[in-house]
Each structure stands twice: as C-alpha cells, then as structure tokens.
Short mmCIF file of C-alpha atoms in Angstrom, two decimals:
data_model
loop_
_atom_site.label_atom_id
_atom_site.label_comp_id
_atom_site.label_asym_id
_atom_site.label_seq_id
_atom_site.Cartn_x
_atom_site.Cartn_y
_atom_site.Cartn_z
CA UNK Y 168 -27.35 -39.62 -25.93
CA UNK Y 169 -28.39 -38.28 -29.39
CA UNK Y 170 -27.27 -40.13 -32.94
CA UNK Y 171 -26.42 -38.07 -36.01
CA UNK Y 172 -27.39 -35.47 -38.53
CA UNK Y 173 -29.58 -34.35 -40.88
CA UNK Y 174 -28.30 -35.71 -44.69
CA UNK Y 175 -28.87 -39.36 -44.33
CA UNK Y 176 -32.17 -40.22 -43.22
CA UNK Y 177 -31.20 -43.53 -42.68
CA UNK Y 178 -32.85 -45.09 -39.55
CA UNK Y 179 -31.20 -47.33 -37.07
CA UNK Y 180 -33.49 -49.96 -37.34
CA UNK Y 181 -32.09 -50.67 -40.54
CA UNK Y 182 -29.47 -52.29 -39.23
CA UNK Y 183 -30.12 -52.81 -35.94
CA UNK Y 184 -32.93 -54.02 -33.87
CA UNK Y 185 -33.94 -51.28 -30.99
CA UNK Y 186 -31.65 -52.58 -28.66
CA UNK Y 187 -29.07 -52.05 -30.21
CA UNK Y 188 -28.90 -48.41 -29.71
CA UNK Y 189 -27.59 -48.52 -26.67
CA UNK Y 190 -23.72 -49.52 -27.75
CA UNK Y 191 -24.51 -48.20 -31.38
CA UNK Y 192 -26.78 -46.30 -32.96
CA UNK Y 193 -27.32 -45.74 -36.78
CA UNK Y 194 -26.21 -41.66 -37.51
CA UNK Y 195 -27.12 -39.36 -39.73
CA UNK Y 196 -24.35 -37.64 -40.98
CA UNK Y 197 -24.27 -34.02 -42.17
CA UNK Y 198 -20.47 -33.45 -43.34
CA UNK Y 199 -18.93 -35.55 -45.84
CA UNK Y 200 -15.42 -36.32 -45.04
CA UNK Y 201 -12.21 -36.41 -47.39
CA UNK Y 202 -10.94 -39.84 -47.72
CA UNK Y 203 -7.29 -39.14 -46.28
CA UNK Y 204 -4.11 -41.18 -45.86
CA UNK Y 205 -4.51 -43.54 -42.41
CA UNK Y 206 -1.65 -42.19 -40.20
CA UNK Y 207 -1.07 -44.51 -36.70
CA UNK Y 208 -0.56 -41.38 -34.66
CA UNK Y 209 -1.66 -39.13 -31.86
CA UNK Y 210 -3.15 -35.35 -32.74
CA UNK Y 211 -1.14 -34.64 -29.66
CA UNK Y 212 -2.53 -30.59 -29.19
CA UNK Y 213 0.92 -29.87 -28.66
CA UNK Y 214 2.07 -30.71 -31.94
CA UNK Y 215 -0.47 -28.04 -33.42
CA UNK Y 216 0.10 -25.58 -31.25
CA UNK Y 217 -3.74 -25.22 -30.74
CA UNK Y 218 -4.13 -26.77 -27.11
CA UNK Y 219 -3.43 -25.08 -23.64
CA UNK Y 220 -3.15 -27.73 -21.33
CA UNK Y 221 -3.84 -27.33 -17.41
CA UNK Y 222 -3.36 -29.61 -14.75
CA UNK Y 223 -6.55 -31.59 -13.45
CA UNK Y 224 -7.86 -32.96 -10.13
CA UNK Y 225 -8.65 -35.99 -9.65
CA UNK Y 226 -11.87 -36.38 -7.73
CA UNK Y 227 -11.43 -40.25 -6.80
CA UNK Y 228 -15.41 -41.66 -6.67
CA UNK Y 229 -17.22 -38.30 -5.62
CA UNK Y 230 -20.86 -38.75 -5.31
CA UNK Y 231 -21.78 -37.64 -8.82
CA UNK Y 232 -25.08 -38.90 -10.17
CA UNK Y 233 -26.18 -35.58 -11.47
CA UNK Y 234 -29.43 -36.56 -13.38
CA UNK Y 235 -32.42 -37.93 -11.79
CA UNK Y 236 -34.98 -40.27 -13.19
CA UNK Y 237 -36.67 -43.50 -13.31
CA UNK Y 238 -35.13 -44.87 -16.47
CA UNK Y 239 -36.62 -48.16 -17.70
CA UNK Y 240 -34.08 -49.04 -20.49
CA UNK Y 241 -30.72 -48.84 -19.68
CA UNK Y 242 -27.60 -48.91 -21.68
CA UNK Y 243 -26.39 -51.70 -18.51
CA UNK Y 244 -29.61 -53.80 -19.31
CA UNK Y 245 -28.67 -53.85 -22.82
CA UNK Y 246 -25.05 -54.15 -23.38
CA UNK Y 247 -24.15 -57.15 -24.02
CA UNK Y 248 -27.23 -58.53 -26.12
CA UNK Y 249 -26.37 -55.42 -28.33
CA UNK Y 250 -22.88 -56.74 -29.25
CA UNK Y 251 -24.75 -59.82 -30.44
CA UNK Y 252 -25.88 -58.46 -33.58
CA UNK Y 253 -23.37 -58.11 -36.11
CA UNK Y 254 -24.23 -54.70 -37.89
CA UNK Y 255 -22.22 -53.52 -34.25
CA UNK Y 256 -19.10 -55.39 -35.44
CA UNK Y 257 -19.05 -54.92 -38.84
CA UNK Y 258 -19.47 -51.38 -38.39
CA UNK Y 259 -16.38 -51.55 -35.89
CA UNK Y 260 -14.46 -53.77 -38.00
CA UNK Y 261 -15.48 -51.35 -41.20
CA UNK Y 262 -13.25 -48.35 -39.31
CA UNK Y 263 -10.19 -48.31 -40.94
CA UNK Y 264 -8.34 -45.73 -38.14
CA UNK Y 265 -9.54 -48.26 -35.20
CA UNK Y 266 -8.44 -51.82 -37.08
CA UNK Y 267 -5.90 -50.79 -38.93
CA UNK Y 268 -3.90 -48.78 -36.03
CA UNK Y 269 -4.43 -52.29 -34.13
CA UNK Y 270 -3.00 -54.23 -36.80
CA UNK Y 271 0.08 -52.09 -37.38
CA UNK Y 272 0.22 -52.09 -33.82
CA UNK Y 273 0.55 -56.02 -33.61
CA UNK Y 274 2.12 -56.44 -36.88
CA UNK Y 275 4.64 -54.05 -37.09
CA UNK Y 276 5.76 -54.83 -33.12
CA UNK Y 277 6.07 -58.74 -33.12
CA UNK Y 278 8.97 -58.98 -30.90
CA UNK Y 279 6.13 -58.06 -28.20
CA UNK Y 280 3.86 -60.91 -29.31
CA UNK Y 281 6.33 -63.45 -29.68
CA UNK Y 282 6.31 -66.41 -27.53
CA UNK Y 283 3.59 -64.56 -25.35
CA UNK Y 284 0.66 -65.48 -23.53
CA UNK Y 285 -2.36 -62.63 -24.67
CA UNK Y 286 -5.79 -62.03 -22.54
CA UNK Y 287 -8.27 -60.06 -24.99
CA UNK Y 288 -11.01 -58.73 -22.94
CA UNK Y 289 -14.54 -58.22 -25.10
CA UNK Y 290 -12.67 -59.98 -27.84
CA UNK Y 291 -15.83 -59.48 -29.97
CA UNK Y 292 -15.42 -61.57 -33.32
CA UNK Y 293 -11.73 -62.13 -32.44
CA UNK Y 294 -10.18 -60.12 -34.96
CA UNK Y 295 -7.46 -58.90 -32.35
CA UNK Y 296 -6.63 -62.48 -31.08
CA UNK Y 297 -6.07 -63.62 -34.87
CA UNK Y 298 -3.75 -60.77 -34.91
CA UNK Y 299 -1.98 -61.63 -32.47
CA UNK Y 300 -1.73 -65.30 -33.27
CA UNK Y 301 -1.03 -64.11 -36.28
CA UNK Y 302 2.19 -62.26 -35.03
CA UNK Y 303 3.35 -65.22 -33.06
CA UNK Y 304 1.73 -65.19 -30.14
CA UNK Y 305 2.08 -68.59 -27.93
CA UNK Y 306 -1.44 -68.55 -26.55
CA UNK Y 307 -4.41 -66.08 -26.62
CA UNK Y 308 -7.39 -66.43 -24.23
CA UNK Y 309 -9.70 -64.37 -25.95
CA UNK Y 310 -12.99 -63.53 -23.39
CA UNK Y 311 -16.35 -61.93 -24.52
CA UNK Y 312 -19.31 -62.53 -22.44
CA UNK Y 313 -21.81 -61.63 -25.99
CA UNK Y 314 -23.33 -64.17 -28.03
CA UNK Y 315 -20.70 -63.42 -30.43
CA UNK Y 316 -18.29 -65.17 -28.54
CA UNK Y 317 -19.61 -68.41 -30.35
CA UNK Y 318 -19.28 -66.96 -33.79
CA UNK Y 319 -15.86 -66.26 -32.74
CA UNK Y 320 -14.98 -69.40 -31.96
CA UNK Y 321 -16.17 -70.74 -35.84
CA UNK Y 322 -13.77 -67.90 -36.71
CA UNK Y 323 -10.67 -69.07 -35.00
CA UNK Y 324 -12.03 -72.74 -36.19
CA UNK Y 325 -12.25 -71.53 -39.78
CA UNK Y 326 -9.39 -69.93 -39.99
CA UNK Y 327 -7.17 -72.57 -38.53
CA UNK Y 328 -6.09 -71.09 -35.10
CA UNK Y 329 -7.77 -73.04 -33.17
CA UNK Y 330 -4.56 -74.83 -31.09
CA UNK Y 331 -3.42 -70.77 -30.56
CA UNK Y 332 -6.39 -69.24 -29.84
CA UNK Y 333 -9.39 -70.00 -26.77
CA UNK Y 334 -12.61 -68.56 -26.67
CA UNK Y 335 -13.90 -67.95 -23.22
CA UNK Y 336 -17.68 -66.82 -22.92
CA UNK Y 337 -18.30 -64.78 -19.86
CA UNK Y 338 -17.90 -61.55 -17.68
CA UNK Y 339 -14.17 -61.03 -17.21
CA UNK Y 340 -15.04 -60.59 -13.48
CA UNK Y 341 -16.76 -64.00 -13.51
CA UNK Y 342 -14.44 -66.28 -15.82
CA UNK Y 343 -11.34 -68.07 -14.74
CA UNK Y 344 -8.33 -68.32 -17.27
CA UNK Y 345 -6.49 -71.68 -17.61
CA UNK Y 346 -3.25 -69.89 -17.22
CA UNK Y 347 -2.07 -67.99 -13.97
CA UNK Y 348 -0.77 -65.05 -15.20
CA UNK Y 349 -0.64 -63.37 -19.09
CA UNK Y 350 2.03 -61.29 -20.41
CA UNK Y 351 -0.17 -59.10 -22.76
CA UNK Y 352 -3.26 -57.42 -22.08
CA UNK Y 353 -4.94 -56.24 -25.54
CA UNK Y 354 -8.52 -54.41 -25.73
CA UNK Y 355 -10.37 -52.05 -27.60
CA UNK Y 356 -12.52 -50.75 -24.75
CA UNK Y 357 -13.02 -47.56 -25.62
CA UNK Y 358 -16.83 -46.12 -25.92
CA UNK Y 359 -18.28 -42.75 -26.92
CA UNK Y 360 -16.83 -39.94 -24.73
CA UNK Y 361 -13.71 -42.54 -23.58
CA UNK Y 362 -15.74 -43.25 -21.08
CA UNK Y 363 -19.45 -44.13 -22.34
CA UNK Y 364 -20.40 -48.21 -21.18
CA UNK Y 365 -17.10 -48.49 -18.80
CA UNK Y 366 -15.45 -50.95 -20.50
CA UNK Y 367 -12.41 -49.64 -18.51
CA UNK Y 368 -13.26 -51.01 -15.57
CA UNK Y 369 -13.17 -54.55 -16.92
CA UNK Y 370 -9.37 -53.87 -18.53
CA UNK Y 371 -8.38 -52.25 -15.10
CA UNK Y 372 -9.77 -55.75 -13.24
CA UNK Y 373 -8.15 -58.01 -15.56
CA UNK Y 374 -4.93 -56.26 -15.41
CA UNK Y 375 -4.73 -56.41 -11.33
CA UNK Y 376 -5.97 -60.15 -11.34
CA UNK Y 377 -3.81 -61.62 -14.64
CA UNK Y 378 -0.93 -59.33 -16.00
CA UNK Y 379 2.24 -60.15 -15.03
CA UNK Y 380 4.38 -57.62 -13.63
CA UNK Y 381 5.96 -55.26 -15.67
CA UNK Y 382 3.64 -56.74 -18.50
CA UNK Y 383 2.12 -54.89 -21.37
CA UNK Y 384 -1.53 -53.25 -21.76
CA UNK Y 385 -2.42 -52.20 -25.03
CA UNK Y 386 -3.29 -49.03 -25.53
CA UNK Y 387 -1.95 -47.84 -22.72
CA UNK Y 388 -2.50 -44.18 -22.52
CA UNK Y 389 -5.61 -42.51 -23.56
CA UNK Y 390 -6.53 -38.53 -23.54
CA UNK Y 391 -10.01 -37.01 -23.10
CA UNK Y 392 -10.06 -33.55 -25.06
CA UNK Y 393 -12.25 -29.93 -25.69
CA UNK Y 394 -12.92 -27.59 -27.95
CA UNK Y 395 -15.44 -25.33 -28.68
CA UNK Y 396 -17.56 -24.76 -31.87
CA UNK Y 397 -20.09 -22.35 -34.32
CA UNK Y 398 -22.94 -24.87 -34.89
CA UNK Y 399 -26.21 -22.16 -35.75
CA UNK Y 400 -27.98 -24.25 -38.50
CA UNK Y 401 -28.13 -27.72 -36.21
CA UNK Y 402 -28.84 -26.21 -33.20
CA UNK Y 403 -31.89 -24.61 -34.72
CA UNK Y 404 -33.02 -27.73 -35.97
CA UNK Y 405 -32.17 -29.89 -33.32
CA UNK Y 406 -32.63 -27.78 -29.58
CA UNK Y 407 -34.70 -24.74 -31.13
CA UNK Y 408 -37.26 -26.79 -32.98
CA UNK Y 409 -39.16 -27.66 -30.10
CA UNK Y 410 -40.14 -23.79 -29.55
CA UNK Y 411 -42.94 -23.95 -31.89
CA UNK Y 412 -43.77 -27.86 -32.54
CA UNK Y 413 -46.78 -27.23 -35.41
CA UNK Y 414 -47.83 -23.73 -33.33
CA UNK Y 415 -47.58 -25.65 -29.84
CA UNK Y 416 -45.02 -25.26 -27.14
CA UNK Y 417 -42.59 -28.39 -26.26
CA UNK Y 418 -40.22 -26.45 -24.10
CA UNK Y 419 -40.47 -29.35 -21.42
CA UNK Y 420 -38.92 -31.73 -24.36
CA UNK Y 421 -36.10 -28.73 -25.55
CA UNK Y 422 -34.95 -28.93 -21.82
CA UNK Y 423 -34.54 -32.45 -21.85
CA UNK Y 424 -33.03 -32.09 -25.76
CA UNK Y 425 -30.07 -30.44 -24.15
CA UNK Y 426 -28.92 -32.43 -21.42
CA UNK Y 427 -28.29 -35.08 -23.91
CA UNK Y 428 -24.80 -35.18 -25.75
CA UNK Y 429 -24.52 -35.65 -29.56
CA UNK Y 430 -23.03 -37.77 -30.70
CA UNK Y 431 -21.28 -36.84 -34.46
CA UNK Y 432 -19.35 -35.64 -37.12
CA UNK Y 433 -17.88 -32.21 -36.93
CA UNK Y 434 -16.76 -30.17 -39.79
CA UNK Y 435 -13.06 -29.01 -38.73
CA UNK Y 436 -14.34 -25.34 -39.97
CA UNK Y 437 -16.96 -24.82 -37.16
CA UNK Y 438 -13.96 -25.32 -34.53
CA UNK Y 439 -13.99 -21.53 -32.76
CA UNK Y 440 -11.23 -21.92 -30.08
CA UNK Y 441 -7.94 -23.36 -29.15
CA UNK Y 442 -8.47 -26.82 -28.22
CA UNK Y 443 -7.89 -28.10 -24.34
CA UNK Y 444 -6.44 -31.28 -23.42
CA UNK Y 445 -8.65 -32.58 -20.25
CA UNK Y 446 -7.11 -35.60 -18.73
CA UNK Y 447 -4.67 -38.43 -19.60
CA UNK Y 448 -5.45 -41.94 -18.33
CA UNK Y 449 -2.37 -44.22 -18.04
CA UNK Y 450 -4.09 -47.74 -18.26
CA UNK Y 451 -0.84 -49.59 -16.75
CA UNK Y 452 -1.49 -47.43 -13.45
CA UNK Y 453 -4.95 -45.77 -12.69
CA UNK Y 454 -7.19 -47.23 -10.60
CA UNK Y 455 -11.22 -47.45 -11.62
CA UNK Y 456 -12.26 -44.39 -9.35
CA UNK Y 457 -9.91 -42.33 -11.91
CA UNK Y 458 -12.58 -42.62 -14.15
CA UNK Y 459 -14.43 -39.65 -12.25
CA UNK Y 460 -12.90 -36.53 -11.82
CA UNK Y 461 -13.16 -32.53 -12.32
CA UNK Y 462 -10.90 -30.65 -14.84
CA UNK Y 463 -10.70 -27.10 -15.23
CA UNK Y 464 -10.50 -25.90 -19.27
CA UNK Y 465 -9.69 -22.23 -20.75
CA UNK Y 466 -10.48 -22.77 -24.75
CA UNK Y 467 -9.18 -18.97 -26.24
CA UNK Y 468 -11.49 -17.80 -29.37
CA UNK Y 469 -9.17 -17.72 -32.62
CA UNK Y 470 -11.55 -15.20 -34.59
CA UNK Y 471 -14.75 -13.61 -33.82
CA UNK Y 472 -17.81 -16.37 -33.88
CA UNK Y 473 -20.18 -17.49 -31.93
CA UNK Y 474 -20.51 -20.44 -29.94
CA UNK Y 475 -23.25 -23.25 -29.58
CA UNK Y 476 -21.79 -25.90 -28.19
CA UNK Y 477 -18.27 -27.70 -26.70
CA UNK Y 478 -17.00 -30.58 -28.82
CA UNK Y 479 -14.86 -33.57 -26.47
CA UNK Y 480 -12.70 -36.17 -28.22
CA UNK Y 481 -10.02 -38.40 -27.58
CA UNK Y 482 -6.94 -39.57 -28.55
CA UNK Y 483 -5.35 -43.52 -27.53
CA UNK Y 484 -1.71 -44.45 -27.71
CA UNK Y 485 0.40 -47.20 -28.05
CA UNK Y 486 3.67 -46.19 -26.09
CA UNK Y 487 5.32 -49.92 -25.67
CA UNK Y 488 5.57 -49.92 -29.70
CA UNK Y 489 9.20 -49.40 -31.44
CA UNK Y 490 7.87 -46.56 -32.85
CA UNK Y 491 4.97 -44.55 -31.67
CA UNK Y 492 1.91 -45.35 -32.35
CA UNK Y 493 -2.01 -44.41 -31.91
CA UNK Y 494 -4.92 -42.52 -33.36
CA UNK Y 495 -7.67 -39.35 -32.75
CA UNK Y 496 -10.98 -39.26 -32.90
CA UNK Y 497 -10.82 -35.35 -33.10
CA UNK Y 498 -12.50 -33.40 -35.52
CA UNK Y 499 -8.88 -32.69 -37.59
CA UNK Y 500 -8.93 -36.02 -38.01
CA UNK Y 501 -10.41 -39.14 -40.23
CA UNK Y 502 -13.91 -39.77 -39.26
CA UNK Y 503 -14.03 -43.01 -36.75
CA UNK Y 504 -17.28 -44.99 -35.47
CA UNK Y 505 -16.49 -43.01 -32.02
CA UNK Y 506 -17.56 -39.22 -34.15
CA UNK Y 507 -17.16 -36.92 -31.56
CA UNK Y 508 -19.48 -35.62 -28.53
CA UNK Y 509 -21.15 -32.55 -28.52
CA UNK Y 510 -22.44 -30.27 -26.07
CA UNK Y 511 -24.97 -28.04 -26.55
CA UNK Y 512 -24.88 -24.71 -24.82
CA UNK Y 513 -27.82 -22.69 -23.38
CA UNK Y 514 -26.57 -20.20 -24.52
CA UNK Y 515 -25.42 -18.79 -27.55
CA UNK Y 516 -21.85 -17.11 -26.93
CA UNK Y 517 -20.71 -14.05 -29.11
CA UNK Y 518 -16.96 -14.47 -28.29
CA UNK Y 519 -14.20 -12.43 -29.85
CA UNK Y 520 -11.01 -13.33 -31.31
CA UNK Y 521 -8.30 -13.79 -27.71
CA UNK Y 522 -11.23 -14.06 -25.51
CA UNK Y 523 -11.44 -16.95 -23.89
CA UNK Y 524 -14.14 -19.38 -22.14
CA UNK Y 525 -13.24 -20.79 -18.83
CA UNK Y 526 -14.83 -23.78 -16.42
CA UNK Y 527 -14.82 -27.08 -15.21
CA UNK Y 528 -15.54 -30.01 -16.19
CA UNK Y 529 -17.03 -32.83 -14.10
CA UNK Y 530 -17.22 -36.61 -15.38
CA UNK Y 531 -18.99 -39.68 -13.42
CA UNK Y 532 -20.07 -43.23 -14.11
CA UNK Y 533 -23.96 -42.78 -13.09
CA UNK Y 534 -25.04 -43.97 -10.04
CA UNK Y 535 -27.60 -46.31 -11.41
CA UNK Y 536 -26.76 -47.43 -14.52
CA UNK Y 537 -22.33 -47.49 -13.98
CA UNK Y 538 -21.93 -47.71 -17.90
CA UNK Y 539 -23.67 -44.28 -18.83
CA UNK Y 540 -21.95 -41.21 -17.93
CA UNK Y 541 -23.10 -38.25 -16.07
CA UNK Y 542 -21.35 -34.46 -16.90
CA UNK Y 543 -20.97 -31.35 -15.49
CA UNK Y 544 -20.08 -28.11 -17.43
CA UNK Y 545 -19.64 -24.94 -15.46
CA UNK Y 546 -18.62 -22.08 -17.97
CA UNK Y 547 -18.08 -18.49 -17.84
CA UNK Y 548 -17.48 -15.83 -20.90
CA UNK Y 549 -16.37 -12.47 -19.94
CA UNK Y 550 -16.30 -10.65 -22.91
CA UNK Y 551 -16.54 -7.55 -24.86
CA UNK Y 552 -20.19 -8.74 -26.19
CA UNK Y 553 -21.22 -11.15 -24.15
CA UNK Y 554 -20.94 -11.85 -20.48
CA UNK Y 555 -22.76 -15.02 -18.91
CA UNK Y 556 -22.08 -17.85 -16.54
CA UNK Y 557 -23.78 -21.10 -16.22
CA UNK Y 558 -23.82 -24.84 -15.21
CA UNK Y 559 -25.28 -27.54 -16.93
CA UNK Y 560 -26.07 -31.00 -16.56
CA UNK Y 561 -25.94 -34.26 -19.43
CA UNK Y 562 -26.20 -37.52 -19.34
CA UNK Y 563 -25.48 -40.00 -22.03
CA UNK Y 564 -27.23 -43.15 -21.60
#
C-alpha cells in the first residue's frame, strides 16, 4: 500500500518511527480541501442519484491469496506496537468527521447509554469509553491489547472515571471480561479499504461471545463503494516514472508500483463515472467469512475523459440512533484519516460520455498475513474508442 501525494514532502518518519507505517503512514497530499460544515450522515449514492447499485455474491472464505511472496515485514507483525505511538492517535483523534460523528452519536442518543454495560474493543486512548461514561453509561470495559492501553488508564484516572470505566490490556480473543454479558458493543474498527488490518473480525468475536441478545453494535452497517477517475498528471509521476529511471529501465519496479493501492485524497473533479455501491456489511449479523466476497460493478462515464484508475470508499452508519446518523469517506465528502483507495489501471481508458465500464470485484483477507487485503479487478470497456479487457491483482499490506 502506497501513502500520499506530491505537495507536502513531509516524510513519515517525522512522526512516526518505521513501524508505524503499517496502521499509518505520513501522506503527501496534493488537493487542498475546503473546510466544510461536519454533517453526521451517510453519502448514501442513492441520495445523489450518481450510484447504480447491483446485487453481490457472497463468496464465504474462497481460497483467495492472490499475491505471492516472501514478505518479511508484515502489517500482522506490526500492528499493535504501531498503535503505541501516539502520532497514530492523535492523528485519529485530530479527524473531526470520525470523533465528532462518535460523539454526536453517544451524546445526542443517551437513552442507549443509560444504565448500560459498554465493551469497547481497541479502545485506543479511551476517548469512546469517556464518552460513553460520559453519557451515563453504568460500566465500560474498555480492551486494547497496545501499549496505549496504560496511557489510557492515566486518562480515565485523570479525568475522574475511574469507578465507570476498566481498562483491560489484551487481545479481545484472549481477555476475559468481569461481566457475563454487555449490552453495548462500541468500536471504531474500521481500516483503509473497510477492510485493511481486520479489525472486524475482533468486533464480530466479541459480539458472539459478550453482547446480549438483541443488544446494540455501534456502527452497525458499513458500505464498501466505486468509482472511477481522470488521474494523468499522478499516474505519470507515480506508475510511468519508472520507464526511464535517469536513462535506465525499472519496468520490474513499475509492475510491482501497480499492484499496490493508493492510498489518498481525491479531488471530487477527477471523478469520471457514476459511482457503484459494492457491498453492505450489517455488523449485528455477518459472520467473519463475509469479509471475502466477489461483486460485480457497471460505473457509466458522465462526459468524455479518460480513465487511470478506480477510486473505493466507504460509508458507516449508525441505524439504532433517534435520528440517523453516520459519515463517508468518499471523495464528495470532508477529507478523513481513511482518504480514499486508489487503483491504478494498466491501462489508460478513453471512455465516452453513457459508456460504461463493467467487472468484478474480488476482496480477501491474505492468506499469510489475515490483516492485509488481497484484490481482484476484472474490467472490460467496450467502447467507441477504446475496447480492452483485463484482470489485475493488488495487495495492500
């Protein structure tokens, strides 16, 4: 997986020590964005009239490792020691769309908390569980297997919730809660992609071994979406450069350039096509294998363009709420830590205005390392100017 853009130079080891770039790493960031109103709700494609949704399959667990190699570092070996450092939670606890939603959430929907017994898996600094205590909460049990877990616990100390609030250091799968059962499940698991270090999995365990029935997971759904975009001038610099490295050849590295997803900012003007709503994960229901699957997508061109690379995104949602609630990541909306994920194509499409670009979309955990993600794109353009059909493979590690 690739990290930002060309404006800011800035390097992630200014922040960060190396390991750290396996949860987050620093960006360079080509578009400014407009500092916009914060509004707690889904881009729901329907609402826009942009999206053209179509039904997926499910695939349970296929066997889906689709890139080989001997990879030394792994984003598994590093995972956890990487939410140790605080640049990682200060930039999460810096984005206003992903806090603030969560506070409204808890703030504005007390009647949930109230009296309650709350499990916050990867609790991080504990922001959530103060929330929560905050909104009346009888007990939170707030579990993060990081180092952080005992700055968290100075937190709660500090800020005097400390007879409401219990830090528990420690793999959810591994831990044992004092309590039998909770009535709240809260979590902010969500990675690059959705999907990227498969957090989910841990949510989806603590659910079947702790919530109560009929209790409450928050978020509860969560959308994986598509679009398509014109993205010349990066794609030059970025996949093209390696044509002619200082008059030698580094095709072997351009290859290798491609199969890994960027993750970024993108400018709401380079969006080419309609934009395709993938698949919908209901947290309260799925099971862990519903984290792989295939999904066909048709993404129709709205003017003539060309087209470098696909664009996914997500949107989460808080349905349990009096009033609806959630946010997007996508690239019509305010710019979160998540960015978006981009694709880069091999080829450059010339697509015309009604045309459209069909395929499938495949999605695993890898085989080897469960918290990177392998993809599959199969795509097809049958066009007035350009006909071509292809599959590719990425990984984001």
């Amino acid at each position: 997986m690739t990290m930002g853009r060309k404006n800011n130079k800035s390097n992630i080891n200014n922040n960060y020590n190396s390991q750290d770039s396996m949860a987050f790493a620093g960006t360079r960031t080509r578009f400014d964005d407009k500092d916009e109103e914060l509004i707690t709700q889904s881009s729901n494609p329907e609402d826009s009239g942009k999206a053209i949704a179509i039904q997926d399959e499910s695939m349970g667990e296929p066997d889906v490792s689709f890139v080989e190699g001997d990879d030394e570092k792994t984003s598994a070996d590093y995972y956890f020691d990487s939410y140790s450092h605080f640049g990682i939670h200060e930039e999460m606890l810096k984005d206003v769309v992903r806090t603030k939603t969560y506070q409204n959430v808890i703030y504005q929907n007390r009647f949930l908390f109230k009296d309650k017994i709350v499990l916050d898996v990867g609790a991080g600094t504990g922001i959530l569980s103060l929330f929560c205590a905050k909104a009346g909460a009888a007990h939170v049990y707030a579990v993060e297997c990081a180092h952080v877990a005992n700055m968290a616990k100075e937190i709660v100390e500090s800020n005097g919730y400390s007879n409401v609030i219990t830090v528990l250091k420690g793999k959810i799968e591994e831990i044992e809660l004092p309590v039998p059962k909770v009535d709240i499940i809260i979590s902010e698991w969500m990675g690059y992609f959705l999907l990227f270090e498969n957090m989910l999995k841990s949510v989806l365990y603590a659910r079947d071994k702790w919530l109560v029935r009929d209790g409450i997971i928050l978020p509860d759904k969560a959308s994986l979406h598509l679009t398509a975009i014109e993205d010349a001038e990066y794609r030059e610099d970025k996949i093209e450069f390696w044509n002619n490295v200082y008059g030698f050849k580094m095709d072997c590295i351009k290859k290798q350039a491609i199969m890994e997803p960027l993750v970024d900012t993108v400018d709401q003007n380079q969006i080419v096509t309609t934009c395709q709503l993938l698949k919908t994960m209901d947290i309260s229901k799925m099971v862990s294998g519903d984290v792989s699957f295939t999904v066909p997508f048709k993404l129709v061109a709205e003017r003539d363009d060309f087209i470098h690379a696909l664009v996914a995104y997500f949107d989460v949602s808080f349905t349990k709420c009096h009033k609806f609630m959630g946010f997007s990541t996508g690239p019509r909306s305010r710019a979160t830590h998540w960015k978006q994920t981009v694709l880069y194509l091999e080829d450059v499409l010339t697509i015309c205005e009604g045309e459209a670009v069909t395929g499938n979309l495949t999605v695993a955990p890898n085989k080897k390392n469960p918290r990177d993600v392998d993809i599959m794109l199969k795509y097809s353009l049958t066009g007035r100017r350009c006909v071509v059909s292809r599959t590719q493979h990425y990984k984001m590690r």
